[in-house]
mmCIF file of C-alpha atoms and ligand atoms in Angstrom:
data_model
loop_
_atom_site.group_PDB
_atom_site.id
_atom_site.type_symbol
_atom_site.label_atom_id
_atom_site.label_comp_id
_atom_site.label_asym_id
_atom_site.label_seq_id
_atom_site.Cartn_x
_atom_site.Cartn_y
_atom_site.Cartn_z
ATOM 1 C CA UNK A 1271 -17.199 -18.750 -22.203
ATOM 2 C CA UNK A 1272 -19.454 -18.860 -19.129
ATOM 3 C CA UNK A 1273 -19.628 -15.059 -18.971
ATOM 4 C CA UNK A 1274 -20.877 -12.658 -21.592
ATOM 5 C CA UNK A 1275 -18.065 -11.160 -23.681
ATOM 6 C CA UNK A 1276 -18.024 -7.539 -22.543
ATOM 7 C CA UNK A 1277 -16.154 -6.542 -25.715
ATOM 8 C CA UNK A 1278 -19.409 -6.899 -27.642
ATOM 9 C CA UNK A 1279 -20.877 -3.404 -27.849
ATOM 10 C CA UNK A 1280 -24.419 -2.860 -26.557
ATOM 11 C CA UNK A 1281 -25.820 -2.029 -29.975
ATOM 12 C CA UNK A 1282 -24.667 -5.465 -31.194
ATOM 13 C CA UNK A 1283 -26.711 -7.293 -28.557
ATOM 14 C CA UNK A 1284 -30.047 -8.491 -29.979
ATOM 15 C CA UNK A 1285 -33.129 -6.937 -28.378
ATOM 16 C CA UNK A 1286 -35.150 -10.107 -28.952
ATOM 17 C CA UNK A 1287 -33.736 -13.635 -29.074
ATOM 18 C CA UNK A 1288 -36.084 -16.469 -29.953
ATOM 19 C CA UNK A 1289 -35.273 -20.161 -29.629
ATOM 20 C CA UNK A 1290 -36.818 -23.236 -31.241
ATOM 21 C CA UNK A 1291 -35.946 -25.674 -28.447
ATOM 22 C CA UNK A 1292 -35.470 -28.916 -30.334
ATOM 23 C CA UNK A 1293 -33.799 -32.272 -29.708
ATOM 24 C CA UNK A 1294 -35.075 -33.345 -26.281
ATOM 25 C CA UNK A 1295 -36.298 -36.709 -27.539
ATOM 26 C CA UNK A 1296 -33.017 -37.586 -29.264
ATOM 27 C CA UNK A 1297 -31.022 -36.455 -26.213
ATOM 28 C CA UNK A 1298 -32.980 -38.873 -24.022
ATOM 29 C CA UNK A 1299 -32.852 -41.731 -26.523
ATOM 30 C CA UNK A 1300 -29.060 -41.392 -26.802
ATOM 31 C CA UNK A 1301 -28.957 -42.069 -23.052
ATOM 32 C CA UNK A 1302 -31.331 -45.015 -23.226
ATOM 33 C CA UNK A 1303 -34.235 -43.128 -21.654
ATOM 34 C CA UNK A 1304 -37.803 -42.295 -22.647
ATOM 35 C CA UNK A 1305 -38.295 -39.054 -24.592
ATOM 36 C CA UNK A 1306 -39.883 -37.304 -21.607
ATOM 37 C CA UNK A 1307 -36.560 -37.561 -19.745
ATOM 38 C CA UNK A 1308 -35.196 -35.108 -22.311
ATOM 39 C CA UNK A 1309 -38.119 -32.723 -21.834
ATOM 40 C CA UNK A 1310 -37.450 -32.680 -18.071
ATOM 41 C CA UNK A 1311 -33.798 -31.798 -18.621
ATOM 42 C CA UNK A 1312 -34.786 -29.142 -21.138
ATOM 43 C CA UNK A 1313 -36.174 -27.019 -18.293
ATOM 44 C CA UNK A 1314 -32.590 -26.513 -17.021
ATOM 45 C CA UNK A 1315 -31.588 -25.063 -20.388
ATOM 46 C CA UNK A 1316 -34.497 -22.632 -20.145
ATOM 47 C CA UNK A 1317 -33.219 -21.450 -16.748
ATOM 48 C CA UNK A 1318 -29.694 -21.015 -18.142
ATOM 49 C CA UNK A 1319 -30.906 -18.980 -21.130
ATOM 50 C CA UNK A 1320 -33.034 -16.726 -18.924
ATOM 51 C CA UNK A 1321 -30.021 -15.987 -16.716
ATOM 52 C CA UNK A 1322 -27.751 -15.476 -19.713
ATOM 53 C CA UNK A 1323 -30.260 -13.086 -21.332
ATOM 54 C CA UNK A 1324 -30.395 -10.919 -18.216
ATOM 55 C CA UNK A 1325 -26.583 -10.887 -17.977
ATOM 56 C CA UNK A 1326 -26.124 -9.940 -21.623
ATOM 57 C CA UNK A 1327 -28.853 -7.283 -21.678
ATOM 58 C CA UNK A 1328 -31.202 -9.110 -24.050
ATOM 59 C CA UNK A 1329 -34.613 -7.495 -23.457
ATOM 60 C CA UNK A 1330 -36.942 -10.238 -24.849
ATOM 61 C CA UNK A 1331 -36.370 -13.983 -24.810
ATOM 62 C CA UNK A 1332 -39.004 -16.100 -26.503
ATOM 63 C CA UNK A 1333 -39.147 -19.878 -26.578
ATOM 64 C CA UNK A 1334 -41.063 -22.258 -28.829
ATOM 65 C CA UNK A 1335 -42.204 -24.878 -26.333
ATOM 66 C CA UNK A 1336 -45.103 -26.664 -28.040
ATOM 67 C CA UNK A 1337 -46.401 -26.280 -31.571
ATOM 68 C CA UNK A 1338 -49.922 -26.701 -32.934
ATOM 69 C CA UNK A 1339 -48.552 -29.767 -34.742
ATOM 70 C CA UNK A 1340 -47.189 -31.232 -31.478
ATOM 71 C CA UNK A 1341 -50.813 -32.024 -30.462
ATOM 72 C CA UNK A 1342 -50.424 -34.930 -32.897
ATOM 73 C CA UNK A 1343 -47.826 -36.655 -30.660
ATOM 74 C CA UNK A 1344 -48.775 -39.665 -28.499
ATOM 75 C CA UNK A 1345 -51.210 -38.701 -25.750
ATOM 76 C CA UNK A 1346 -48.761 -39.721 -22.979
ATOM 77 C CA UNK A 1347 -46.041 -37.382 -24.296
ATOM 78 C CA UNK A 1348 -48.485 -34.490 -24.726
ATOM 79 C CA UNK A 1349 -49.830 -34.840 -21.181
ATOM 80 C CA UNK A 1350 -46.309 -35.069 -19.727
ATOM 81 C CA UNK A 1351 -45.335 -31.897 -21.581
ATOM 82 C CA UNK A 1352 -48.405 -30.095 -20.200
ATOM 83 C CA UNK A 1353 -47.640 -31.345 -16.678
ATOM 84 C CA UNK A 1354 -44.051 -30.132 -17.046
ATOM 85 C CA UNK A 1355 -45.334 -26.709 -18.028
ATOM 86 C CA UNK A 1356 -47.448 -26.619 -14.858
ATOM 87 C CA UNK A 1357 -44.501 -27.698 -12.733
ATOM 88 C CA UNK A 1358 -42.039 -25.294 -14.339
ATOM 89 C CA UNK A 1359 -44.406 -22.374 -13.678
ATOM 90 C CA UNK A 1360 -44.834 -23.392 -10.027
ATOM 91 C CA UNK A 1361 -41.087 -23.973 -9.496
ATOM 92 C CA UNK A 1362 -39.729 -20.909 -11.286
ATOM 93 C CA UNK A 1363 -42.249 -18.152 -10.743
ATOM 94 C CA UNK A 1364 -40.828 -16.741 -7.472
ATOM 95 C CA UNK A 1365 -37.338 -16.582 -8.878
ATOM 96 C CA UNK A 1366 -38.569 -14.967 -12.114
ATOM 97 C CA UNK A 1367 -40.337 -12.256 -10.146
ATOM 98 C CA UNK A 1368 -37.318 -11.707 -7.902
ATOM 99 C CA UNK A 1369 -35.156 -11.216 -10.992
ATOM 100 C CA UNK A 1370 -37.672 -8.811 -12.578
ATOM 101 C CA UNK A 1371 -38.581 -11.197 -15.385
ATOM 102 C CA UNK A 1372 -42.072 -10.771 -16.829
ATOM 103 C CA UNK A 1373 -43.520 -14.110 -17.869
ATOM 104 C CA UNK A 1374 -46.003 -14.442 -20.716
ATOM 105 C CA UNK A 1375 -47.483 -17.307 -22.698
ATOM 106 C CA UNK A 1376 -48.819 -16.953 -26.249
ATOM 107 C CA UNK A 1377 -50.733 -19.475 -28.335
ATOM 108 C CA UNK A 1378 -54.097 -21.076 -28.948
ATOM 109 C CA UNK A 1379 -55.459 -21.326 -25.399
ATOM 110 C CA UNK A 1380 -58.730 -22.870 -26.585
ATOM 111 C CA UNK A 1381 -56.894 -26.198 -26.856
ATOM 112 C CA UNK A 1382 -55.311 -26.050 -23.359
ATOM 113 C CA UNK A 1383 -56.631 -27.498 -20.106
ATOM 114 C CA UNK A 1384 -58.536 -24.678 -18.326
ATOM 115 C CA UNK A 1385 -56.544 -25.346 -15.127
ATOM 116 C CA UNK A 1386 -53.300 -24.718 -17.036
ATOM 117 C CA UNK A 1387 -54.743 -21.545 -18.549
ATOM 118 C CA UNK A 1388 -55.617 -20.397 -15.018
ATOM 119 C CA UNK A 1389 -52.056 -21.115 -13.775
ATOM 120 C CA UNK A 1390 -50.632 -19.221 -16.760
ATOM 121 C CA UNK A 1391 -52.885 -16.214 -16.169
ATOM 122 C CA UNK A 1392 -51.993 -15.969 -12.509
ATOM 123 C CA UNK A 1393 -48.257 -16.336 -13.250
ATOM 124 C CA UNK A 1394 -48.540 -13.560 -15.839
ATOM 125 C CA UNK A 1395 -50.285 -11.312 -13.352
ATOM 126 C CA UNK A 1396 -47.799 -12.165 -10.576
ATOM 127 C CA UNK A 1397 -44.756 -11.235 -12.698
ATOM 128 C CA UNK A 1398 -46.315 -8.143 -14.290
ATOM 129 C CA UNK A 1399 -44.332 -5.236 -12.812
ATOM 130 C CA UNK A 1400 -47.274 -2.869 -13.338
ATOM 131 C CA UNK A 1401 -47.669 0.349 -15.306
ATOM 132 C CA UNK A 1402 -44.530 2.433 -15.682
ATOM 133 C CA UNK A 1403 -42.283 -0.347 -14.366
ATOM 134 C CA UNK A 1404 -39.912 -1.874 -16.888
ATOM 135 C CA UNK A 1405 -38.997 -5.556 -16.396
ATOM 136 C CA UNK A 1406 -35.368 -6.653 -16.830
ATOM 137 C CA UNK A 1407 -36.530 -9.293 -19.314
ATOM 138 C CA UNK A 1408 -39.746 -10.405 -20.993
ATOM 139 C CA UNK A 1409 -39.826 -14.200 -21.115
ATOM 140 C CA UNK A 1410 -42.366 -15.304 -23.714
ATOM 141 C CA UNK A 1411 -43.318 -18.953 -24.087
ATOM 142 C CA UNK A 1412 -45.121 -20.070 -27.241
ATOM 143 C CA UNK A 1413 -47.467 -22.882 -26.339
ATOM 144 C CA UNK A 1414 -49.962 -24.480 -28.716
ATOM 145 C CA UNK A 1415 -48.685 -21.984 -31.264
ATOM 146 C CA UNK A 1416 -48.093 -21.922 -34.978
ATOM 147 C CA UNK A 1417 -47.252 -19.070 -37.322
ATOM 148 C CA UNK A 1418 -50.111 -19.872 -39.718
ATOM 149 C CA UNK A 1419 -52.582 -20.038 -36.813
ATOM 150 C CA UNK A 1420 -51.381 -16.603 -35.644
ATOM 151 C CA UNK A 1421 -51.787 -15.047 -39.099
ATOM 152 C CA UNK A 1422 -55.238 -16.634 -39.474
ATOM 153 C CA UNK A 1423 -56.512 -15.425 -36.110
ATOM 154 C CA UNK A 1424 -55.286 -11.919 -36.991
ATOM 155 C CA UNK A 1425 -57.054 -12.103 -40.371
ATOM 156 C CA UNK A 1426 -60.308 -13.222 -38.712
ATOM 157 C CA UNK A 1427 -60.126 -10.351 -36.219
ATOM 158 C CA UNK A 1428 -59.476 -7.860 -38.999
ATOM 159 C CA UNK A 1429 -62.431 -9.084 -41.062
ATOM 160 C CA UNK A 1430 -64.705 -8.784 -38.015
ATOM 161 C CA UNK A 1431 -63.405 -5.333 -37.070
ATOM 162 C CA UNK A 1432 -63.634 -3.934 -40.603
ATOM 163 C CA UNK A 1433 -66.954 -5.463 -41.609
ATOM 164 C CA UNK A 1434 -68.838 -2.273 -40.694
ATOM 165 C CA UNK A 1435 -66.506 -0.079 -42.768
ATOM 166 C CA UNK A 1436 -64.973 -2.203 -45.550
ATOM 167 C CA UNK A 1437 -63.469 0.837 -47.316
ATOM 168 C CA UNK A 1438 -61.108 1.322 -44.329
ATOM 169 C CA UNK A 1439 -59.330 -1.929 -45.256
ATOM 170 C CA UNK A 1440 -57.229 -0.028 -47.806
ATOM 171 C CA UNK A 1441 -55.401 1.692 -44.941
ATOM 172 C CA UNK A 1442 -54.444 -1.610 -43.303
ATOM 173 C CA UNK A 1443 -50.648 -1.606 -43.259
ATOM 174 C CA UNK A 1444 -47.819 -3.709 -41.812
ATOM 175 C CA UNK A 1445 -48.088 -2.097 -38.362
ATOM 176 C CA UNK A 1446 -51.879 -2.462 -38.246
ATOM 177 C CA UNK A 1447 -51.642 -6.145 -39.212
ATOM 178 C CA UNK A 1448 -48.825 -6.783 -36.698
ATOM 179 C CA UNK A 1449 -50.944 -5.276 -33.936
ATOM 180 C CA UNK A 1450 -53.513 -8.096 -34.418
ATOM 181 C CA UNK A 1451 -50.945 -10.869 -34.100
ATOM 182 C CA UNK A 1452 -50.581 -12.416 -30.635
ATOM 183 C CA UNK A 1453 -47.120 -10.839 -30.493
ATOM 184 C CA UNK A 1454 -48.553 -7.288 -30.646
ATOM 185 C CA UNK A 1455 -46.226 -4.853 -28.880
ATOM 186 C CA UNK A 1456 -43.278 -7.276 -28.901
ATOM 187 C CA UNK A 1457 -40.466 -6.358 -31.306
ATOM 188 C CA UNK A 1458 -39.778 -8.925 -34.032
ATOM 189 C CA UNK A 1459 -36.995 -11.372 -33.145
ATOM 190 C CA UNK A 1460 -33.530 -10.173 -34.135
ATOM 191 C CA UNK A 1461 -32.093 -13.660 -33.767
ATOM 192 C CA UNK A 1462 -33.825 -17.036 -34.082
ATOM 193 C CA UNK A 1463 -31.794 -20.009 -32.848
ATOM 194 C CA UNK A 1464 -32.809 -23.597 -33.571
ATOM 195 C CA UNK A 1465 -31.048 -26.430 -31.788
ATOM 196 C CA UNK A 1466 -30.600 -30.103 -32.790
ATOM 197 C CA UNK A 1467 -29.304 -29.659 -36.330
ATOM 198 C CA UNK A 1468 -32.669 -29.188 -38.059
ATOM 199 C CA UNK A 1469 -32.698 -26.286 -40.535
ATOM 200 C CA UNK A 1470 -36.369 -25.381 -40.692
ATOM 201 C CA UNK A 1471 -38.875 -23.017 -39.127
ATOM 202 C CA UNK A 1472 -41.567 -25.679 -38.436
ATOM 203 C CA UNK A 1473 -44.413 -23.154 -38.703
ATOM 204 C CA UNK A 1474 -42.946 -20.827 -36.053
ATOM 205 C CA UNK A 1475 -43.083 -16.997 -36.249
ATOM 206 C CA UNK A 1476 -43.771 -16.760 -39.994
ATOM 207 C CA UNK A 1477 -44.690 -13.074 -40.184
ATOM 208 C CA UNK A 1478 -42.406 -11.909 -37.369
ATOM 209 C CA UNK A 1479 -39.318 -13.708 -38.745
ATOM 210 C CA UNK A 1480 -39.342 -11.648 -41.963
ATOM 211 C CA UNK A 1481 -35.953 -10.069 -41.161
ATOM 212 C CA UNK A 1482 -34.600 -12.238 -38.366
ATOM 213 C CA UNK A 1483 -31.070 -13.598 -38.404
ATOM 214 C CA UNK A 1484 -31.085 -17.415 -38.190
ATOM 215 C CA UNK A 1485 -28.655 -19.641 -36.347
ATOM 216 C CA UNK A 1486 -28.940 -23.406 -36.629
ATOM 217 C CA UNK A 1487 -26.789 -25.300 -34.149
ATOM 218 C CA UNK A 1488 -26.219 -29.039 -33.769
ATOM 219 C CA UNK A 1489 -26.426 -28.975 -29.952
ATOM 220 C CA UNK A 1490 -29.483 -30.786 -28.603
ATOM 221 C CA UNK A 1491 -31.652 -28.569 -26.417
ATOM 222 C CA UNK A 1492 -30.811 -30.166 -23.017
ATOM 223 C CA UNK A 1493 -27.101 -29.502 -23.751
ATOM 224 C CA UNK A 1494 -27.705 -25.850 -24.662
ATOM 225 C CA UNK A 1495 -26.484 -23.761 -21.729
ATOM 226 C CA UNK A 1496 -25.066 -20.314 -21.023
ATOM 227 C CA UNK A 1497 -21.894 -20.978 -22.964
ATOM 228 C CA UNK A 1498 -23.857 -21.883 -26.108
ATOM 229 C CA UNK A 1499 -26.180 -18.901 -25.630
ATOM 230 C CA UNK A 1500 -23.271 -16.476 -25.334
ATOM 231 C CA UNK A 1501 -21.551 -17.911 -28.390
ATOM 232 C CA UNK A 1502 -24.809 -17.437 -30.341
ATOM 233 C CA UNK A 1503 -24.750 -13.769 -29.289
ATOM 234 C CA UNK A 1504 -21.157 -13.512 -30.407
ATOM 235 C CA UNK A 1505 -22.057 -14.942 -33.815
ATOM 236 C CA UNK A 1506 -24.981 -12.499 -34.076
ATOM 237 C CA UNK A 1507 -22.688 -9.564 -33.289
ATOM 238 C CA UNK A 1508 -20.744 -10.331 -36.497
ATOM 239 C CA UNK A 1509 -23.794 -10.350 -38.777
ATOM 240 C CA UNK A 1510 -24.312 -7.477 -41.181
ATOM 241 C CA UNK A 1511 -28.020 -6.620 -41.350
ATOM 242 C CA UNK A 1512 -28.750 -4.651 -44.470
ATOM 243 C CA UNK A 1513 -32.556 -4.853 -44.757
ATOM 244 C CA UNK A 1514 -32.337 -4.774 -48.524
ATOM 245 C CA UNK A 1515 -30.381 -1.551 -48.580
ATOM 246 C CA UNK A 1516 -26.835 -0.737 -49.669
ATOM 247 C CA UNK A 1517 -24.374 0.260 -47.000
HETATM 248 C C1 IPE B 2893 -38.350 -30.409 -28.663
HETATM 249 O O1 IPE B 2893 -37.782 -31.663 -28.629
HETATM 250 C C2 IPE B 2893 -39.502 -30.245 -27.699
HETATM 251 C C3 IPE B 2893 -40.835 -30.230 -28.329
HETATM 252 C C4 IPE B 2893 -41.090 -30.187 -29.595
HETATM 253 C C5 IPE B 2893 -41.959 -30.289 -27.430
HETATM 254 P P1 IPE B 2893 -38.396 -32.870 -29.462
HETATM 255 O O2 IPE B 2893 -39.388 -33.561 -28.581
HETATM 256 O O3 IPE B 2893 -38.908 -32.424 -30.764
HETATM 257 O O4 IPE B 2893 -37.118 -33.786 -29.623
HETATM 258 P P2 IPE B 2893 -36.629 -34.532 -30.955
HETATM 259 O O5 IPE B 2893 -36.591 -33.493 -32.032
HETATM 260 O O6 IPE B 2893 -37.629 -35.591 -31.233
HETATM 261 O O7 IPE B 2893 -35.291 -35.050 -30.603
HETATM 262 C C1 IPE B 2894 -40.625 -27.630 -33.389
HETATM 263 O O1 IPE B 2894 -40.012 -28.848 -33.109
HETATM 264 C C2 IPE B 2894 -41.545 -27.260 -32.281
HETATM 265 C C3 IPE B 2894 -40.925 -26.956 -30.994
HETATM 266 C C4 IPE B 2894 -39.643 -26.935 -30.736
HETATM 267 C C5 IPE B 2894 -41.847 -26.633 -29.954
HETATM 268 P P1 IPE B 2894 -40.569 -30.223 -33.700
HETATM 269 O O2 IPE B 2894 -39.618 -31.281 -33.297
HETATM 270 O O3 IPE B 2894 -41.991 -30.391 -33.322
HETATM 271 O O4 IPE B 2894 -40.527 -29.918 -35.269
HETATM 272 P P2 IPE B 2894 -40.286 -30.871 -36.529
HETATM 273 O O5 IPE B 2894 -41.233 -32.013 -36.401
HETATM 274 O O6 IPE B 2894 -38.862 -31.319 -36.480
HETATM 275 O O7 IPE B 2894 -40.561 -29.991 -37.694
HETATM 276 MG MG1 MG B 2895 -38.065 -32.198 -32.590
#
């Protein structure tokens, strides 16, 4: 299925699909290559999923590219991953803009190379369609991100903001807390896909995943293309989301 199944009704298409892109290292090792070979090929899967999202009418696609814990990998792998991020931005940015895709990166920027932060900021500005203009797709990349870090930075902001009027804390609700997370303004993911056969969240969107549908697939990330993306959407369309209620 290289094309999106048009029998799936629009209200069964997830607004926000999020992917934990896992298995690059194993994909490369299976072919007798270094792990970074898999990371390079993973960029092609990103391109395929962006195209597939636009075709299917998915409004937000978010990708877990590098976790807070991934800083603990060997220095050579970390620097290659950062270089790949640089290169992917440079290579893809024109085409993203042409296809009305708004690019954004979320995570702990204090740990990133300032030159990369600069490249990210200018790519974000370049693909921002401006006030009143709706992009076809928001592409959100989580870099140097973890769910616990996100919740902690929100909690720190809240403590600072409320310190002058501590009694106001009693009115802090779900929406007010969500608005301090780095994902403020982005709807929670409807569908979270993890590739490579691992069935865990690995400290990803802990708060935001409260009511997400999960799909764990065995495919390694560099083998995950349009066909796999569309079949994930098909699987999602069959899910019955009850949110704790009785239907
Ligand atoms: C996912 O692939 C990419 C990142 C975490 C950066 P891995 O590098 O985790 O590949 P495996 O899981 O070791 O195969
Ligand atoms: C999760 O994959 C992080 C990303 C895909 C960016 P990992 O390969 O780092 O996670 P673990 O080690 O299997 O939990
Ligand atoms: Mg992995």
